[in-house]
mmCIF file of C-alpha atoms in Angstrom:
data_model
loop_
_atom_site.group_PDB
_atom_site.id
_atom_site.type_symbol
_atom_site.label_atom_id
_atom_site.label_comp_id
_atom_site.label_asym_id
_atom_site.label_seq_id
_atom_site.Cartn_x
_atom_site.Cartn_y
_atom_site.Cartn_z
ATOM 1 C CA UNK A 1 -2.677 4.857 28.125
ATOM 2 C CA UNK A 2 -2.559 1.091 28.337
ATOM 3 C CA UNK A 3 -5.054 1.134 25.682
ATOM 4 C CA UNK A 4 -2.857 3.018 23.215
ATOM 5 C CA UNK A 5 -0.395 0.165 23.874
ATOM 6 C CA UNK A 6 -2.561 -2.657 23.311
ATOM 7 C CA UNK A 7 -3.646 -1.721 20.203
ATOM 8 C CA UNK A 8 -0.073 -0.744 18.948
ATOM 9 C CA UNK A 9 1.201 -3.892 20.146
ATOM 10 C CA UNK A 10 -1.843 -5.725 18.215
ATOM 11 C CA UNK A 11 -0.934 -3.746 15.147
ATOM 12 C CA UNK A 12 2.704 -4.713 15.005
ATOM 13 C CA UNK A 13 1.750 -8.486 15.435
ATOM 14 C CA UNK A 14 -0.562 -8.469 12.245
ATOM 15 C CA UNK A 15 1.132 -5.980 9.944
ATOM 16 C CA UNK A 16 4.111 -8.334 9.095
ATOM 17 C CA UNK A 17 0.917 -10.847 7.739
ATOM 18 C CA UNK A 18 -0.710 -8.080 5.970
ATOM 19 C CA UNK A 19 2.600 -6.973 4.645
ATOM 20 C CA UNK A 20 2.684 -10.865 2.985
ATOM 21 C CA UNK A 21 -0.825 -10.437 1.578
ATOM 22 C CA UNK A 22 -0.539 -7.105 -0.210
ATOM 23 C CA UNK A 23 2.943 -7.652 -1.226
ATOM 24 C CA UNK A 24 2.182 -9.415 -4.334
ATOM 25 C CA UNK A 25 -0.129 -7.384 -5.866
ATOM 26 C CA UNK A 26 1.896 -3.873 -4.670
ATOM 27 C CA UNK A 27 4.773 -5.317 -6.756
ATOM 28 C CA UNK A 28 2.663 -6.110 -9.878
ATOM 29 C CA UNK A 29 1.436 -2.287 -9.652
ATOM 30 C CA UNK A 30 4.692 -0.390 -9.398
ATOM 31 C CA UNK A 31 6.246 -2.978 -12.057
ATOM 32 C CA UNK A 32 3.710 -2.532 -14.429
ATOM 33 C CA UNK A 33 3.630 1.739 -13.889
ATOM 34 C CA UNK A 34 7.102 2.184 -12.957
ATOM 35 C CA UNK A 35 9.251 -1.039 -14.373
ATOM 36 C CA UNK A 36 10.975 -1.025 -10.675
ATOM 37 C CA UNK A 37 10.373 -0.706 -6.662
ATOM 38 C CA UNK A 38 12.249 1.753 -5.306
ATOM 39 C CA UNK A 39 13.056 1.522 -1.456
ATOM 40 C CA UNK A 40 11.698 4.730 -0.375
ATOM 41 C CA UNK A 41 8.301 4.408 -1.825
ATOM 42 C CA UNK A 42 7.784 1.200 -0.604
ATOM 43 C CA UNK A 43 8.388 2.492 2.859
ATOM 44 C CA UNK A 44 6.354 5.214 2.825
ATOM 45 C CA UNK A 45 3.428 3.126 1.560
ATOM 46 C CA UNK A 46 3.887 0.052 3.966
ATOM 47 C CA UNK A 47 4.134 2.717 6.639
ATOM 48 C CA UNK A 48 0.924 4.043 5.997
ATOM 49 C CA UNK A 49 -0.666 0.824 6.015
ATOM 50 C CA UNK A 50 0.806 0.158 9.271
ATOM 51 C CA UNK A 51 -0.476 3.549 10.407
ATOM 52 C CA UNK A 52 -3.961 3.046 9.224
ATOM 53 C CA UNK A 53 -3.993 -0.532 11.019
ATOM 54 C CA UNK A 54 -2.878 1.474 14.435
ATOM 55 C CA UNK A 55 -5.715 3.448 14.158
ATOM 56 C CA UNK A 56 -8.397 0.784 13.067
ATOM 57 C CA UNK A 57 -7.557 -1.287 16.215
ATOM 58 C CA UNK A 58 -7.457 2.255 18.581
ATOM 59 C CA UNK A 59 -10.756 2.376 17.306
ATOM 60 C CA UNK A 60 -12.114 -1.217 18.318
ATOM 61 C CA UNK A 61 -9.769 -2.125 21.210
ATOM 62 C CA UNK A 62 -9.676 -3.541 23.978
ATOM 63 C CA UNK A 63 -12.976 -5.544 23.063
ATOM 64 C CA UNK A 64 -15.029 -6.329 25.711
ATOM 65 C CA UNK A 65 -17.212 -9.421 26.519
ATOM 66 C CA UNK A 66 -20.618 -9.863 25.214
ATOM 67 C CA UNK A 67 -22.117 -10.281 28.653
ATOM 68 C CA UNK A 68 -20.664 -6.769 29.653
ATOM 69 C CA UNK A 69 -22.043 -4.993 26.481
ATOM 70 C CA UNK A 70 -25.436 -6.628 27.031
ATOM 71 C CA UNK A 71 -25.586 -5.209 30.836
ATOM 72 C CA UNK A 72 -24.332 -1.628 29.249
ATOM 73 C CA UNK A 73 -27.163 0.584 29.690
ATOM 74 C CA UNK A 74 -25.611 3.941 28.455
ATOM 75 C CA UNK A 75 -26.474 5.822 25.051
ATOM 76 C CA UNK A 76 -25.022 4.762 21.890
ATOM 77 C CA UNK A 77 -25.325 8.088 20.189
ATOM 78 C CA UNK A 78 -24.245 11.543 20.437
ATOM 79 C CA UNK A 79 -25.732 13.672 17.839
ATOM 80 C CA UNK A 80 -25.145 17.180 19.074
ATOM 81 C CA UNK A 81 -22.707 19.305 17.625
ATOM 82 C CA UNK A 82 -19.611 20.647 19.133
ATOM 83 C CA UNK A 83 -20.816 18.846 22.520
ATOM 84 C CA UNK A 84 -17.329 18.458 23.229
ATOM 85 C CA UNK A 85 -16.847 22.406 24.087
ATOM 86 C CA UNK A 86 -19.787 22.391 26.376
ATOM 87 C CA UNK A 87 -18.367 18.814 28.224
ATOM 88 C CA UNK A 88 -14.881 21.266 28.519
ATOM 89 C CA UNK A 89 -16.474 24.051 30.500
ATOM 90 C CA UNK A 90 -18.781 21.564 32.791
ATOM 91 C CA UNK A 91 -16.156 18.362 33.335
ATOM 92 C CA UNK A 92 -13.073 20.738 33.855
ATOM 93 C CA UNK A 93 -11.936 22.996 36.237
ATOM 94 C CA UNK A 94 -11.733 25.862 33.687
ATOM 95 C CA UNK A 95 -12.620 29.142 34.238
ATOM 96 C CA UNK A 96 -12.210 31.555 31.671
ATOM 97 C CA UNK A 97 -11.367 34.871 33.941
ATOM 98 C CA UNK A 98 -8.821 32.568 36.300
ATOM 99 C CA UNK A 99 -5.595 31.820 34.159
ATOM 100 C CA UNK A 100 -3.912 29.746 36.646
ATOM 101 C CA UNK A 101 -7.035 27.048 36.011
ATOM 102 C CA UNK A 102 -5.920 27.048 32.091
ATOM 103 C CA UNK A 103 -2.787 24.924 31.995
ATOM 104 C CA UNK A 104 -4.253 22.472 34.550
ATOM 105 C CA UNK A 105 -7.647 22.330 32.640
ATOM 106 C CA UNK A 106 -5.895 21.110 29.153
ATOM 107 C CA UNK A 107 -4.295 18.204 31.478
ATOM 108 C CA UNK A 108 -7.765 16.581 31.937
ATOM 109 C CA UNK A 109 -8.996 13.834 30.075
ATOM 110 C CA UNK A 110 -11.886 16.239 28.554
ATOM 111 C CA UNK A 111 -9.439 18.093 26.285
ATOM 112 C CA UNK A 112 -6.781 15.289 25.620
ATOM 113 C CA UNK A 113 -9.273 12.942 24.427
ATOM 114 C CA UNK A 114 -10.547 16.144 21.571
ATOM 115 C CA UNK A 115 -6.713 16.670 21.091
ATOM 116 C CA UNK A 116 -6.327 12.756 20.396
ATOM 117 C CA UNK A 117 -9.003 12.718 18.062
ATOM 118 C CA UNK A 118 -7.389 15.942 15.829
ATOM 119 C CA UNK A 119 -4.086 14.443 16.424
ATOM 120 C CA UNK A 120 -5.247 10.742 15.275
ATOM 121 C CA UNK A 121 -5.986 12.080 11.912
ATOM 122 C CA UNK A 122 -3.175 14.260 11.333
ATOM 123 C CA UNK A 123 -0.842 12.122 9.663
ATOM 124 C CA UNK A 124 -3.779 10.840 7.290
ATOM 125 C CA UNK A 125 -3.663 14.547 5.864
ATOM 126 C CA UNK A 126 0.373 14.252 5.356
ATOM 127 C CA UNK A 127 -0.011 10.919 3.985
ATOM 128 C CA UNK A 128 -2.785 11.935 1.585
ATOM 129 C CA UNK A 129 -1.145 15.038 0.093
ATOM 130 C CA UNK A 130 2.255 14.064 -0.236
ATOM 131 C CA UNK A 131 2.337 10.216 -1.295
ATOM 132 C CA UNK A 132 -1.279 10.300 -3.052
ATOM 133 C CA UNK A 133 -1.253 13.774 -4.234
ATOM 134 C CA UNK A 134 -4.509 14.907 -2.851
ATOM 135 C CA UNK A 135 -5.608 18.014 -3.212
ATOM 136 C CA UNK A 136 -7.825 19.723 -0.081
ATOM 137 C CA UNK A 137 -11.090 18.736 -1.076
ATOM 138 C CA UNK A 138 -10.277 14.847 -1.557
ATOM 139 C CA UNK A 139 -8.239 15.046 1.663
ATOM 140 C CA UNK A 140 -11.396 16.300 3.318
ATOM 141 C CA UNK A 141 -13.595 13.973 1.978
ATOM 142 C CA UNK A 142 -11.280 11.000 2.349
ATOM 143 C CA UNK A 143 -10.920 11.919 5.949
ATOM 144 C CA UNK A 144 -14.858 12.487 7.022
ATOM 145 C CA UNK A 145 -15.259 8.817 4.956
ATOM 146 C CA UNK A 146 -12.492 7.165 6.996
ATOM 147 C CA UNK A 147 -14.126 8.879 10.574
ATOM 148 C CA UNK A 148 -17.532 8.042 9.350
ATOM 149 C CA UNK A 149 -16.455 4.093 8.610
ATOM 150 C CA UNK A 150 -14.869 3.893 12.298
ATOM 151 C CA UNK A 151 -17.922 5.666 13.643
ATOM 152 C CA UNK A 152 -20.191 3.230 11.819
ATOM 153 C CA UNK A 153 -18.146 0.254 12.847
ATOM 154 C CA UNK A 154 -18.792 1.140 16.544
ATOM 155 C CA UNK A 155 -22.320 1.732 16.269
ATOM 156 C CA UNK A 156 -22.896 -1.581 14.135
ATOM 157 C CA UNK A 157 -21.228 -3.171 17.551
ATOM 158 C CA UNK A 158 -18.654 -4.724 15.493
ATOM 159 C CA UNK A 159 -20.288 -5.367 12.597
ATOM 160 C CA UNK A 160 -23.118 -7.194 14.423
ATOM 161 C CA UNK A 161 -20.403 -9.380 16.833
ATOM 162 C CA UNK A 162 -21.830 -7.571 19.663
ATOM 163 C CA UNK A 163 -25.917 -6.878 20.328
ATOM 164 C CA UNK A 164 -25.181 -3.571 20.838
ATOM 165 C CA UNK A 165 -22.691 -0.793 20.420
ATOM 166 C CA UNK A 166 -19.917 -0.595 23.124
ATOM 167 C CA UNK A 167 -18.267 2.265 22.195
ATOM 168 C CA UNK A 168 -20.688 5.774 21.522
ATOM 169 C CA UNK A 169 -21.222 7.089 17.850
ATOM 170 C CA UNK A 170 -20.252 10.606 18.452
ATOM 171 C CA UNK A 171 -21.003 13.418 15.804
ATOM 172 C CA UNK A 172 -18.497 15.323 17.225
ATOM 173 C CA UNK A 173 -15.722 12.992 16.505
ATOM 174 C CA UNK A 174 -16.431 13.400 12.551
ATOM 175 C CA UNK A 175 -15.691 17.270 13.185
ATOM 176 C CA UNK A 176 -12.747 16.689 15.048
ATOM 177 C CA UNK A 177 -10.890 13.644 12.999
ATOM 178 C CA UNK A 178 -11.951 15.581 9.826
ATOM 179 C CA UNK A 179 -10.162 18.860 11.210
ATOM 180 C CA UNK A 180 -7.204 16.645 11.939
ATOM 181 C CA UNK A 181 -6.808 15.458 8.352
ATOM 182 C CA UNK A 182 -7.181 19.006 7.472
ATOM 183 C CA UNK A 183 -4.387 19.970 9.696
ATOM 184 C CA UNK A 184 -2.246 17.407 7.979
ATOM 185 C CA UNK A 185 -2.788 18.507 4.453
ATOM 186 C CA UNK A 186 -1.625 22.267 5.387
ATOM 187 C CA UNK A 187 1.274 21.388 7.588
ATOM 188 C CA UNK A 188 2.710 18.916 4.717
ATOM 189 C CA UNK A 189 4.812 21.355 2.813
ATOM 190 C CA UNK A 190 6.781 22.012 6.032
ATOM 191 C CA UNK A 191 7.536 18.085 6.166
ATOM 192 C CA UNK A 192 7.519 17.572 2.527
ATOM 193 C CA UNK A 193 10.427 19.904 2.121
ATOM 194 C CA UNK A 194 12.611 17.761 3.656
ATOM 195 C CA UNK A 195 11.495 14.950 1.773
ATOM 196 C CA UNK A 196 12.220 13.965 -2.339
ATOM 197 C CA UNK A 197 8.975 15.295 -4.206
ATOM 198 C CA UNK A 198 6.413 12.514 -5.264
ATOM 199 C CA UNK A 199 7.694 13.615 -9.186
ATOM 200 C CA UNK A 200 11.291 13.236 -8.474
ATOM 201 C CA UNK A 201 10.571 9.837 -6.941
ATOM 202 C CA UNK A 202 8.873 8.765 -9.924
ATOM 203 C CA UNK A 203 11.433 10.060 -12.078
ATOM 204 C CA UNK A 204 13.743 7.791 -10.056
ATOM 205 C CA UNK A 205 11.560 4.992 -10.417
ATOM 206 C CA UNK A 206 11.408 5.230 -14.272
ATOM 207 C CA UNK A 207 14.806 5.663 -14.689
ATOM 208 C CA UNK A 208 15.507 2.455 -12.496
ATOM 209 C CA UNK A 209 12.846 0.610 -14.646
ATOM 210 C CA UNK A 210 14.181 0.789 -17.978
ATOM 211 C CA UNK A 211 16.465 -1.957 -16.804
ATOM 212 C CA UNK A 212 14.838 -5.037 -16.387
ATOM 213 C CA UNK A 213 15.583 -6.768 -13.270
ATOM 214 C CA UNK A 214 15.801 -10.429 -12.299
ATOM 215 C CA UNK A 215 12.888 -9.953 -9.970
ATOM 216 C CA UNK A 216 10.906 -8.651 -12.412
ATOM 217 C CA UNK A 217 11.184 -11.398 -14.602
ATOM 218 C CA UNK A 218 10.918 -13.919 -11.973
ATOM 219 C CA UNK A 219 7.201 -12.045 -11.057
ATOM 220 C CA UNK A 220 6.288 -12.285 -14.438
ATOM 221 C CA UNK A 221 7.423 -16.190 -14.353
ATOM 222 C CA UNK A 222 5.465 -16.724 -11.387
ATOM 223 C CA UNK A 223 2.180 -15.092 -13.233
ATOM 224 C CA UNK A 224 2.781 -17.529 -16.413
ATOM 225 C CA UNK A 225 3.201 -20.180 -13.996
ATOM 226 C CA UNK A 226 -0.053 -19.795 -13.042
ATOM 227 C CA UNK A 227 -1.774 -19.472 -16.575
ATOM 228 C CA UNK A 228 -0.164 -22.770 -17.242
ATOM 229 C CA UNK A 229 -1.203 -25.004 -14.561
ATOM 230 C CA UNK A 230 -4.548 -24.131 -15.429
ATOM 231 C CA UNK A 231 -3.673 -24.969 -19.186
ATOM 232 C CA UNK A 232 -2.099 -28.149 -17.838
ATOM 233 C CA UNK A 233 -5.388 -28.727 -15.606
ATOM 234 C CA UNK A 234 -7.502 -29.023 -18.924
ATOM 235 C CA UNK A 235 -4.896 -30.364 -21.006
ATOM 236 C CA UNK A 236 -1.354 -31.865 -20.842
ATOM 237 C CA UNK A 237 2.125 -31.256 -19.927
ATOM 238 C CA UNK A 238 2.860 -30.955 -23.511
ATOM 239 C CA UNK A 239 0.198 -28.679 -23.952
ATOM 240 C CA UNK A 240 1.269 -26.089 -21.495
ATOM 241 C CA UNK A 241 4.812 -26.434 -22.950
ATOM 242 C CA UNK A 242 3.494 -25.477 -26.456
ATOM 243 C CA UNK A 243 1.468 -22.647 -25.238
ATOM 244 C CA UNK A 244 4.096 -21.399 -23.443
ATOM 245 C CA UNK A 245 6.299 -21.248 -26.396
ATOM 246 C CA UNK A 246 3.826 -20.271 -29.502
ATOM 247 C CA UNK A 247 2.262 -17.220 -27.383
ATOM 248 C CA UNK A 248 6.047 -15.867 -27.169
ATOM 249 C CA UNK A 249 5.913 -15.885 -30.605
ATOM 250 C CA UNK A 250 2.845 -15.179 -32.300
ATOM 251 C CA UNK A 251 2.516 -11.913 -29.352
ATOM 252 C CA UNK A 252 5.994 -10.840 -30.841
ATOM 253 C CA UNK A 253 8.120 -11.565 -27.282
ATOM 254 C CA UNK A 254 5.124 -11.559 -24.494
ATOM 255 C CA UNK A 255 3.312 -13.585 -22.212
ATOM 256 C CA UNK A 256 0.733 -13.009 -19.821
ATOM 257 C CA UNK A 257 2.995 -12.148 -17.331
ATOM 258 C CA UNK A 258 5.391 -10.245 -19.452
ATOM 259 C CA UNK A 259 2.481 -8.397 -20.576
ATOM 260 C CA UNK A 260 1.401 -7.407 -17.357
ATOM 261 C CA UNK A 261 4.387 -6.252 -16.258
ATOM 262 C CA UNK A 262 5.398 -4.532 -19.565
ATOM 263 C CA UNK A 263 8.725 -6.599 -20.457
ATOM 264 C CA UNK A 264 9.080 -7.798 -23.834
ATOM 265 C CA UNK A 265 11.411 -10.384 -25.341
ATOM 266 C CA UNK A 266 13.495 -8.971 -28.510
ATOM 267 C CA UNK A 267 16.444 -10.704 -30.359
ATOM 268 C CA UNK A 268 19.943 -8.995 -29.930
ATOM 269 C CA UNK A 269 19.080 -6.280 -32.313
ATOM 270 C CA UNK A 270 15.622 -5.212 -30.586
ATOM 271 C CA UNK A 271 13.818 -7.273 -33.597
ATOM 272 C CA UNK A 272 10.850 -9.744 -32.849
ATOM 273 C CA UNK A 273 12.483 -13.369 -31.914
ATOM 274 C CA UNK A 274 12.108 -15.885 -34.281
ATOM 275 C CA UNK A 275 9.914 -18.998 -33.697
ATOM 276 C CA UNK A 276 13.444 -20.843 -32.810
ATOM 277 C CA UNK A 277 14.463 -18.320 -30.541
ATOM 278 C CA UNK A 278 10.967 -18.811 -28.699
ATOM 279 C CA UNK A 279 11.664 -22.617 -29.003
ATOM 280 C CA UNK A 280 14.829 -22.652 -27.083
ATOM 281 C CA UNK A 281 14.286 -19.646 -24.569
ATOM 282 C CA UNK A 282 11.006 -20.713 -23.417
ATOM 283 C CA UNK A 283 12.013 -24.449 -23.795
ATOM 284 C CA UNK A 284 14.671 -24.099 -21.454
ATOM 285 C CA UNK A 285 12.231 -22.052 -18.786
ATOM 286 C CA UNK A 286 9.216 -24.435 -19.504
ATOM 287 C CA UNK A 287 10.711 -27.778 -19.052
ATOM 288 C CA UNK A 288 13.083 -26.600 -16.155
ATOM 289 C CA UNK A 289 9.991 -26.406 -14.371
ATOM 290 C CA UNK A 290 10.091 -30.158 -13.675
ATOM 291 C CA UNK A 291 13.260 -29.547 -12.911
ATOM 292 C CA UNK A 292 13.419 -26.867 -10.420
ATOM 293 C CA UNK A 293 16.657 -27.679 -8.255
ATOM 294 C CA UNK A 294 18.895 -27.847 -11.944
ATOM 295 C CA UNK A 295 17.011 -24.576 -12.958
ATOM 296 C CA UNK A 296 18.052 -22.626 -9.796
ATOM 297 C CA UNK A 297 21.271 -24.517 -10.082
ATOM 298 C CA UNK A 298 22.155 -23.181 -13.723
ATOM 299 C CA UNK A 299 20.906 -19.350 -12.688
ATOM 300 C CA UNK A 300 23.203 -19.205 -9.710
ATOM 301 C CA UNK A 301 26.098 -20.522 -11.357
ATOM 302 C CA UNK A 302 25.685 -18.176 -14.296
ATOM 303 C CA UNK A 303 25.339 -14.898 -12.025
ATOM 304 C CA UNK A 304 28.642 -16.153 -10.309
ATOM 305 C CA UNK A 305 30.435 -16.468 -13.253
ATOM 306 C CA UNK A 306 29.335 -13.799 -15.906
ATOM 307 C CA UNK A 307 30.716 -10.715 -16.192
ATOM 308 C CA UNK A 308 29.838 -7.400 -14.799
ATOM 309 C CA UNK A 309 28.493 -5.870 -17.461
ATOM 310 C CA UNK A 310 26.218 -8.970 -18.621
ATOM 311 C CA UNK A 311 24.550 -9.762 -14.999
ATOM 312 C CA UNK A 312 21.224 -8.922 -16.634
ATOM 313 C CA UNK A 313 21.669 -11.467 -19.291
ATOM 314 C CA UNK A 314 20.753 -14.953 -17.978
ATOM 315 C CA UNK A 315 21.465 -18.452 -19.621
ATOM 316 C CA UNK A 316 18.758 -19.021 -21.458
ATOM 317 C CA UNK A 317 19.087 -15.689 -23.175
ATOM 318 C CA UNK A 318 22.424 -16.383 -24.451
ATOM 319 C CA UNK A 319 21.433 -19.466 -25.664
ATOM 320 C CA UNK A 320 18.316 -18.292 -27.373
ATOM 321 C CA UNK A 321 20.427 -14.912 -28.457
ATOM 322 C CA UNK A 322 17.713 -12.815 -26.918
ATOM 323 C CA UNK A 323 17.204 -10.130 -24.412
ATOM 324 C CA UNK A 324 14.348 -8.531 -22.285
ATOM 325 C CA UNK A 325 13.411 -4.868 -22.678
ATOM 326 C CA UNK A 326 11.049 -2.612 -20.929
ATOM 327 C CA UNK A 327 8.254 -1.031 -22.970
ATOM 328 C CA UNK A 328 7.219 1.283 -20.395
ATOM 329 C CA UNK A 329 6.413 5.023 -21.262
ATOM 330 C CA UNK A 330 7.734 7.658 -18.897
ATOM 331 C CA UNK A 331 4.136 9.468 -18.349
ATOM 332 C CA UNK A 332 4.436 11.553 -15.774
ATOM 333 C CA UNK A 333 0.986 12.649 -14.790
ATOM 334 C CA UNK A 334 0.866 14.715 -11.902
ATOM 335 C CA UNK A 335 -2.061 16.324 -10.032
ATOM 336 C CA UNK A 336 -1.707 20.146 -9.106
ATOM 337 C CA UNK A 337 -2.484 20.311 -5.489
ATOM 338 C CA UNK A 338 -4.622 23.688 -4.722
ATOM 339 C CA UNK A 339 -4.963 25.221 -1.968
#
């Protein structure tokens, strides 16, 4: 039991760092596909990441010393299918014609280890069907491949860190883990009944994504900033400014960041902006980079004193008479899950 606590505690420590690492690409993907980042969808995905991290650490922890592993002389593989059944009859007090032994036998480690190997993958099957919309064939395949990855991780001595495996490669684990994934697949409708459907989540995301949020624009601006830094590195600050302005005009309202996040700049009537509007809008943004505190201050003041109905219009937009629109098309493509 202490081993489980060590793995879960380690996962909770590592998870924030992994979450920070995946957040930027996750935001880009969500904004590009849906135009928004619903909190419930994000909570499900990040909980899945934490769950898989816990699984992995349960497989490899605790780490023994290299000397201890070198002194190990036991077998490194168990390739006989259904050995766990033979071990159950051999290592427990179970006697088939003595019912009083059945319950005590199910409390012994030999049986509990089998149950844990199944239960470990039950949430995986639930996630695969509910969030990723996988049919039973995909759940079976992904469960098997994930289990195989864990077993090969053990067989490799944690990718060569140890001279020999410190845990047994057991073919029965492949069967038990995959069975757990399938159990999760078949019980998902019971739990899914209490949760919003994937289609409902997508509809809410698309509806929310019709409005171009400030965070979505900021993310596009950050992507553009990377492009501009590369241009300045091979040119000059002035060249970067000309690029940022002209690319918006000649692409009829797009910059690289805006194209990735499916945002377009148009005039008040929804038409392509003029060169002068591009100069005013992106000139303010670009040269605000050299005065970040002034730019941030102007944005905050504009947020505080703007009217409620114009909360989504920033100061450089009303100065250039432009606005941002979302160009995402609502494409509802759902996999039909067949049993």
